């Protein structure tokens, strides 16, 4: 794993700047490998980024969509990460439907996790997009999760915030991606960003600090970067 790269954008340009960086990485993936296996982040930060990404001139026919995590709700539920991605990206970019690999939030989490572990068999993830909570969780891997280091494949998890029941890619799956791109904005995240990126071993043991992909890129807005001593 190389040293995490950090890019800081002002709040006004954050969505456009991060969408441009993600588009560039996707485009490079496809030109180098003929395909881009892209796993989407959930939460409230991605939608404006995904909307802009859906308008980018990208080789969508070579892009496969995965999900880093999902809430245990039906895909039509407003809390569904799939629904958020569909509304902001999947229904607007020409991605072949058979290349969209949804986590089955409507199933029992253990069943959905088993099924997604099979979906991931033989898949080499190129890019995982990730958010980070104020507690340092990422995807739906939470700090007090006893299995967070040993889990393999996709696993069920429980969030302290509702919706409680989740399915998530494990840290081992996330860390095998070539690129992990954190999309983190807002001053409420600043203390945890500083802990993960500059806080030594304590920060590196938070789930967001345990993603050990080949390339780790943090795309921050000025609020989220506010406590960094030396934002690159
Ligand atoms: C989810 C996400 C979760 C999210 C962080 C940040 O399903 O909610 O996977 O990890 O990325 O909690 O969420 P915000 O973008 O809403 O701050």
mmCIF file of C-alpha atoms and ligand atoms in Angstrom:
data_model
loop_
_atom_site.group_PDB
_atom_site.id
_atom_site.type_symbol
_atom_site.label_atom_id
_atom_site.label_comp_id
_atom_site.label_asym_id
_atom_site.label_seq_id
_atom_site.Cartn_x
_atom_site.Cartn_y
_atom_site.Cartn_z
ATOM 1 C CA UNK A 1 0.000 0.000 0.000
ATOM 2 C CA UNK A 2 1.416 3.397 -0.946
ATOM 3 C CA UNK A 3 1.063 6.481 1.251
ATOM 4 C CA UNK A 4 -2.502 7.763 1.064
ATOM 5 C CA UNK A 5 -2.840 10.696 -1.313
ATOM 6 C CA UNK A 6 -4.988 13.624 -0.179
ATOM 7 C CA UNK A 7 -6.764 16.150 -2.370
ATOM 8 C CA UNK A 8 -8.705 18.992 -0.764
ATOM 9 C CA UNK A 9 -11.382 20.914 -2.651
ATOM 10 C CA UNK A 10 -13.475 23.860 -1.557
ATOM 11 C CA UNK A 11 -17.056 23.089 -0.685
ATOM 12 C CA UNK A 12 -18.490 24.751 -3.791
ATOM 13 C CA UNK A 13 -16.430 22.713 -6.224
ATOM 14 C CA UNK A 14 -16.314 19.475 -4.208
ATOM 15 C CA UNK A 15 -18.863 17.442 -6.163
ATOM 16 C CA UNK A 16 -17.529 18.499 -9.574
ATOM 17 C CA UNK A 17 -13.881 18.047 -8.576
ATOM 18 C CA UNK A 18 -14.398 14.615 -7.037
ATOM 19 C CA UNK A 19 -16.544 13.469 -9.977
ATOM 20 C CA UNK A 20 -13.737 14.512 -12.335
ATOM 21 C CA UNK A 21 -11.130 12.559 -10.358
ATOM 22 C CA UNK A 22 -13.312 9.431 -10.174
ATOM 23 C CA UNK A 23 -14.098 9.684 -13.901
ATOM 24 C CA UNK A 24 -10.374 9.892 -14.670
ATOM 25 C CA UNK A 25 -9.637 6.769 -12.589
ATOM 26 C CA UNK A 26 -12.463 4.814 -14.240
ATOM 27 C CA UNK A 27 -11.273 5.867 -17.693
ATOM 28 C CA UNK A 28 -7.665 4.850 -16.917
ATOM 29 C CA UNK A 29 -8.865 1.488 -15.576
ATOM 30 C CA UNK A 30 -10.758 0.704 -18.754
ATOM 31 C CA UNK A 31 -7.894 1.808 -21.016
ATOM 32 C CA UNK A 32 -5.408 -0.312 -19.019
ATOM 33 C CA UNK A 33 -7.564 -3.394 -18.357
ATOM 34 C CA UNK A 34 -10.506 -3.200 -20.742
ATOM 35 C CA UNK A 35 -12.879 -3.158 -17.779
ATOM 36 C CA UNK A 36 -13.535 -1.246 -14.557
ATOM 37 C CA UNK A 37 -15.046 -3.127 -11.630
ATOM 38 C CA UNK A 38 -16.343 -0.221 -9.564
ATOM 39 C CA UNK A 39 -17.891 -0.544 -6.095
ATOM 40 C CA UNK A 40 -20.108 2.343 -5.010
ATOM 41 C CA UNK A 41 -20.234 4.000 -1.603
ATOM 42 C CA UNK A 42 -23.514 4.586 0.180
ATOM 43 C CA UNK A 43 -24.639 7.426 2.387
ATOM 44 C CA UNK A 44 -25.535 11.053 1.683
ATOM 45 C CA UNK A 45 -22.227 12.352 0.282
ATOM 46 C CA UNK A 46 -22.231 10.486 -3.062
ATOM 47 C CA UNK A 47 -25.488 11.568 -4.803
ATOM 48 C CA UNK A 48 -24.292 14.935 -6.215
ATOM 49 C CA UNK A 49 -21.025 13.263 -7.248
ATOM 50 C CA UNK A 50 -22.829 10.350 -8.930
ATOM 51 C CA UNK A 51 -25.173 12.745 -10.758
ATOM 52 C CA UNK A 52 -22.185 14.532 -12.321
ATOM 53 C CA UNK A 53 -20.451 11.211 -12.991
ATOM 54 C CA UNK A 54 -23.519 9.992 -14.898
ATOM 55 C CA UNK A 55 -22.973 12.846 -17.372
ATOM 56 C CA UNK A 56 -19.282 12.069 -17.914
ATOM 57 C CA UNK A 57 -18.270 10.665 -21.272
ATOM 58 C CA UNK A 58 -17.074 7.285 -19.989
ATOM 59 C CA UNK A 59 -16.893 3.766 -21.498
ATOM 60 C CA UNK A 60 -19.861 2.641 -19.398
ATOM 61 C CA UNK A 61 -20.257 -0.543 -21.446
ATOM 62 C CA UNK A 62 -16.986 -1.713 -19.838
ATOM 63 C CA UNK A 63 -17.982 -0.755 -16.289
ATOM 64 C CA UNK A 64 -19.335 -3.278 -13.774
ATOM 65 C CA UNK A 65 -21.066 -1.825 -10.727
ATOM 66 C CA UNK A 66 -20.802 -3.358 -7.260
ATOM 67 C CA UNK A 67 -21.821 -2.044 -3.846
ATOM 68 C CA UNK A 68 -19.518 -1.673 -0.849
ATOM 69 C CA UNK A 69 -22.462 -2.095 1.469
ATOM 70 C CA UNK A 70 -26.233 -2.034 1.720
ATOM 71 C CA UNK A 71 -28.864 -1.509 4.305
ATOM 72 C CA UNK A 72 -31.179 -4.488 4.941
ATOM 73 C CA UNK A 73 -34.124 -2.802 3.235
ATOM 74 C CA UNK A 74 -35.831 -3.364 -0.140
ATOM 75 C CA UNK A 75 -34.215 -1.650 -3.170
ATOM 76 C CA UNK A 76 -37.197 0.708 -3.389
ATOM 77 C CA UNK A 77 -36.693 1.968 0.178
ATOM 78 C CA UNK A 78 -35.424 5.542 0.554
ATOM 79 C CA UNK A 79 -32.677 4.218 2.870
ATOM 80 C CA UNK A 80 -31.409 1.795 0.195
ATOM 81 C CA UNK A 81 -27.926 2.519 -1.165
ATOM 82 C CA UNK A 82 -29.010 0.806 -4.369
ATOM 83 C CA UNK A 83 -31.964 3.187 -4.698
ATOM 84 C CA UNK A 84 -29.677 6.185 -4.064
ATOM 85 C CA UNK A 85 -27.257 4.954 -6.740
ATOM 86 C CA UNK A 86 -30.066 4.177 -9.175
ATOM 87 C CA UNK A 87 -31.634 7.619 -8.745
ATOM 88 C CA UNK A 88 -28.324 9.482 -9.120
ATOM 89 C CA UNK A 89 -26.288 7.315 -11.517
ATOM 90 C CA UNK A 90 -27.541 3.922 -12.674
ATOM 91 C CA UNK A 91 -30.721 5.179 -14.343
ATOM 92 C CA UNK A 92 -28.815 7.923 -16.152
ATOM 93 C CA UNK A 93 -25.612 6.261 -17.391
ATOM 94 C CA UNK A 94 -25.763 3.596 -20.148
ATOM 95 C CA UNK A 95 -24.521 0.734 -17.959
ATOM 96 C CA UNK A 96 -25.787 -2.679 -19.155
ATOM 97 C CA UNK A 97 -28.222 -3.895 -16.440
ATOM 98 C CA UNK A 98 -26.473 -7.278 -16.273
ATOM 99 C CA UNK A 99 -23.349 -5.383 -15.168
ATOM 100 C CA UNK A 100 -25.029 -3.977 -12.064
ATOM 101 C CA UNK A 101 -24.467 -6.372 -9.172
ATOM 102 C CA UNK A 102 -26.843 -5.407 -6.375
ATOM 103 C CA UNK A 103 -26.636 -6.537 -2.759
ATOM 104 C CA UNK A 104 -30.031 -8.065 -1.925
ATOM 105 C CA UNK A 105 -31.088 -5.764 0.889
ATOM 106 C CA UNK A 106 -34.534 -7.337 0.904
ATOM 107 C CA UNK A 107 -33.101 -10.737 1.957
ATOM 108 C CA UNK A 108 -31.935 -11.874 5.376
ATOM 109 C CA UNK A 109 -28.511 -10.187 5.832
ATOM 110 C CA UNK A 110 -26.712 -13.512 6.333
ATOM 111 C CA UNK A 111 -28.248 -14.894 3.112
ATOM 112 C CA UNK A 112 -27.555 -11.692 1.182
ATOM 113 C CA UNK A 113 -23.944 -11.691 2.421
ATOM 114 C CA UNK A 114 -23.422 -15.333 1.417
ATOM 115 C CA UNK A 115 -24.852 -14.610 -2.012
ATOM 116 C CA UNK A 116 -22.702 -11.509 -2.478
ATOM 117 C CA UNK A 117 -19.589 -13.394 -1.447
ATOM 118 C CA UNK A 118 -20.351 -15.712 -4.385
ATOM 119 C CA UNK A 119 -20.951 -12.693 -6.637
ATOM 120 C CA UNK A 120 -17.484 -11.431 -5.714
ATOM 121 C CA UNK A 121 -15.782 -14.759 -6.448
ATOM 122 C CA UNK A 122 -13.129 -14.207 -9.113
ATOM 123 C CA UNK A 123 -13.867 -10.481 -9.318
ATOM 124 C CA UNK A 124 -10.843 -8.210 -9.136
ATOM 125 C CA UNK A 125 -12.190 -4.882 -7.869
ATOM 126 C CA UNK A 126 -10.508 -1.933 -9.539
ATOM 127 C CA UNK A 127 -12.051 0.959 -7.614
ATOM 128 C CA UNK A 128 -13.965 1.083 -4.363
ATOM 129 C CA UNK A 129 -15.618 4.373 -3.479
ATOM 130 C CA UNK A 130 -15.974 4.806 0.271
ATOM 131 C CA UNK A 131 -17.427 7.235 2.751
ATOM 132 C CA UNK A 132 -16.418 7.570 6.370
ATOM 133 C CA UNK A 133 -18.566 8.135 9.423
ATOM 134 C CA UNK A 134 -17.578 10.401 12.312
ATOM 135 C CA UNK A 135 -16.621 7.262 14.246
ATOM 136 C CA UNK A 136 -14.240 6.104 11.540
ATOM 137 C CA UNK A 137 -16.519 3.440 10.083
ATOM 138 C CA UNK A 138 -16.407 2.835 6.361
ATOM 139 C CA UNK A 139 -18.830 0.883 4.197
ATOM 140 C CA UNK A 140 -20.679 -0.859 7.043
ATOM 141 C CA UNK A 141 -17.608 -1.934 8.979
ATOM 142 C CA UNK A 142 -17.877 -0.315 12.393
ATOM 143 C CA UNK A 143 -15.148 0.307 15.014
ATOM 144 C CA UNK A 144 -16.527 -2.104 17.596
ATOM 145 C CA UNK A 145 -17.020 -4.922 15.090
ATOM 146 C CA UNK A 146 -15.150 -7.916 16.594
ATOM 147 C CA UNK A 147 -14.748 -9.675 13.225
ATOM 148 C CA UNK A 148 -13.579 -6.636 11.287
ATOM 149 C CA UNK A 149 -10.058 -7.962 10.783
ATOM 150 C CA UNK A 150 -10.833 -11.600 10.124
ATOM 151 C CA UNK A 151 -14.001 -11.380 8.020
ATOM 152 C CA UNK A 152 -13.735 -12.485 4.385
ATOM 153 C CA UNK A 153 -16.092 -11.828 1.459
ATOM 154 C CA UNK A 154 -19.303 -9.961 2.222
ATOM 155 C CA UNK A 155 -20.705 -10.158 5.722
ATOM 156 C CA UNK A 156 -23.781 -9.082 7.689
ATOM 157 C CA UNK A 157 -23.163 -6.221 10.101
ATOM 158 C CA UNK A 158 -25.010 -4.067 12.584
ATOM 159 C CA UNK A 159 -24.925 -0.300 12.571
ATOM 160 C CA UNK A 160 -25.304 1.805 15.742
ATOM 161 C CA UNK A 161 -27.341 4.173 13.546
ATOM 162 C CA UNK A 162 -30.539 2.992 11.832
ATOM 163 C CA UNK A 163 -31.013 1.140 9.545
ATOM 164 C CA UNK A 164 -29.296 -1.246 11.923
ATOM 165 C CA UNK A 165 -29.067 -4.393 9.820
ATOM 166 C CA UNK A 166 -26.502 -4.143 7.031
ATOM 167 C CA UNK A 167 -24.532 -6.148 4.501
ATOM 168 C CA UNK A 168 -20.973 -5.023 3.812
ATOM 169 C CA UNK A 169 -17.873 -5.908 1.877
ATOM 170 C CA UNK A 170 -15.282 -6.923 4.458
ATOM 171 C CA UNK A 171 -12.089 -4.931 4.927
ATOM 172 C CA UNK A 172 -10.185 -7.755 3.237
ATOM 173 C CA UNK A 173 -12.297 -7.343 0.076
ATOM 174 C CA UNK A 174 -12.008 -3.549 0.171
ATOM 175 C CA UNK A 175 -8.250 -3.784 0.672
ATOM 176 C CA UNK A 176 -7.815 -6.007 -2.383
ATOM 177 C CA UNK A 177 -9.154 -3.264 -4.662
ATOM 178 C CA UNK A 178 -6.489 -1.501 -6.712
ATOM 179 C CA UNK A 179 -7.893 1.895 -5.761
ATOM 180 C CA UNK A 180 -9.788 2.990 -2.654
ATOM 181 C CA UNK A 181 -11.194 6.503 -3.009
ATOM 182 C CA UNK A 182 -12.633 8.092 0.128
ATOM 183 C CA UNK A 183 -15.275 10.737 -0.483
ATOM 184 C CA UNK A 184 -15.460 12.690 2.777
ATOM 185 C CA UNK A 185 -16.901 16.143 3.284
ATOM 186 C CA UNK A 186 -18.040 18.272 6.194
ATOM 187 C CA UNK A 187 -16.417 19.649 9.338
ATOM 188 C CA UNK A 188 -18.139 16.968 11.435
ATOM 189 C CA UNK A 189 -15.677 14.461 9.928
ATOM 190 C CA UNK A 190 -12.548 16.631 10.452
ATOM 191 C CA UNK A 191 -11.438 15.167 13.777
ATOM 192 C CA UNK A 192 -11.750 11.600 12.543
ATOM 193 C CA UNK A 193 -10.020 12.412 9.240
ATOM 194 C CA UNK A 194 -7.083 13.825 11.215
ATOM 195 C CA UNK A 195 -7.063 10.739 13.467
ATOM 196 C CA UNK A 196 -7.060 8.314 10.532
ATOM 197 C CA UNK A 197 -4.497 10.203 8.426
ATOM 198 C CA UNK A 198 -2.248 11.697 11.112
ATOM 199 C CA UNK A 199 -3.220 9.981 14.326
ATOM 200 C CA UNK A 200 -0.690 7.175 14.218
ATOM 201 C CA UNK A 201 -1.646 3.668 15.241
ATOM 202 C CA UNK A 202 -4.961 4.688 16.876
ATOM 203 C CA UNK A 203 -6.254 6.163 13.635
ATOM 204 C CA UNK A 204 -4.877 3.368 11.530
ATOM 205 C CA UNK A 205 -6.897 0.880 13.576
ATOM 206 C CA UNK A 206 -10.212 2.523 12.738
ATOM 207 C CA UNK A 207 -12.022 0.769 9.866
ATOM 208 C CA UNK A 208 -11.321 3.667 7.462
ATOM 209 C CA UNK A 209 -7.631 3.423 8.383
ATOM 210 C CA UNK A 210 -7.603 -0.345 7.825
ATOM 211 C CA UNK A 211 -8.407 -0.162 4.098
ATOM 212 C CA UNK A 212 -5.036 -1.151 2.655
ATOM 213 C CA UNK A 213 -5.628 -0.948 -1.095
ATOM 214 C CA UNK A 214 -2.670 -0.458 -3.428
ATOM 215 C CA UNK A 215 -3.671 3.191 -3.947
ATOM 216 C CA UNK A 216 -5.668 5.082 -1.336
ATOM 217 C CA UNK A 217 -6.939 8.508 -2.283
ATOM 218 C CA UNK A 218 -8.783 10.839 0.106
ATOM 219 C CA UNK A 219 -10.973 13.436 -1.606
ATOM 220 C CA UNK A 220 -11.850 15.940 1.095
ATOM 221 C CA UNK A 221 -13.553 19.277 1.231
ATOM 222 C CA UNK A 222 -11.956 22.062 3.297
ATOM 223 C CA UNK A 223 -14.291 21.291 6.210
ATOM 224 C CA UNK A 224 -13.254 17.651 6.452
ATOM 225 C CA UNK A 225 -9.576 18.613 6.059
ATOM 226 C CA UNK A 226 -9.756 21.380 8.682
ATOM 227 C CA UNK A 227 -7.729 19.548 11.367
ATOM 228 C CA UNK A 228 -5.035 18.143 9.106
ATOM 229 C CA UNK A 229 -1.627 19.519 9.989
ATOM 230 C CA UNK A 230 -0.295 19.174 6.469
ATOM 231 C CA UNK A 231 -2.971 18.613 3.832
ATOM 232 C CA UNK A 232 -0.914 17.707 0.745
HETATM 233 C C1 LIG B 1 -23.749 3.869 4.332
HETATM 234 C C2 LIG B 1 -22.306 4.047 3.949
HETATM 235 C C3 LIG B 1 -21.524 4.623 5.082
HETATM 236 C C4 LIG B 1 -21.321 6.082 4.723
HETATM 237 C C5 LIG B 1 -20.747 6.857 5.883
HETATM 238 C C6 LIG B 1 -20.718 8.353 5.520
HETATM 239 O O1 LIG B 1 -24.370 2.890 3.902
HETATM 240 O O2 LIG B 1 -24.260 4.780 5.002
HETATM 241 O O3 LIG B 1 -21.744 3.003 3.419
HETATM 242 O O4 LIG B 1 -20.263 4.042 5.296
HETATM 243 O O5 LIG B 1 -20.446 6.155 3.606
HETATM 244 O O6 LIG B 1 -21.581 6.669 7.002
HETATM 245 O O7 LIG B 1 -22.037 8.737 5.269
HETATM 246 P P1 LIG B 1 -22.406 10.227 4.750
HETATM 247 O O8 LIG B 1 -21.883 10.318 3.362
HETATM 248 O O9 LIG B 1 -23.902 10.261 4.819
HETATM 249 O O10 LIG B 1 -21.722 11.191 5.699
#
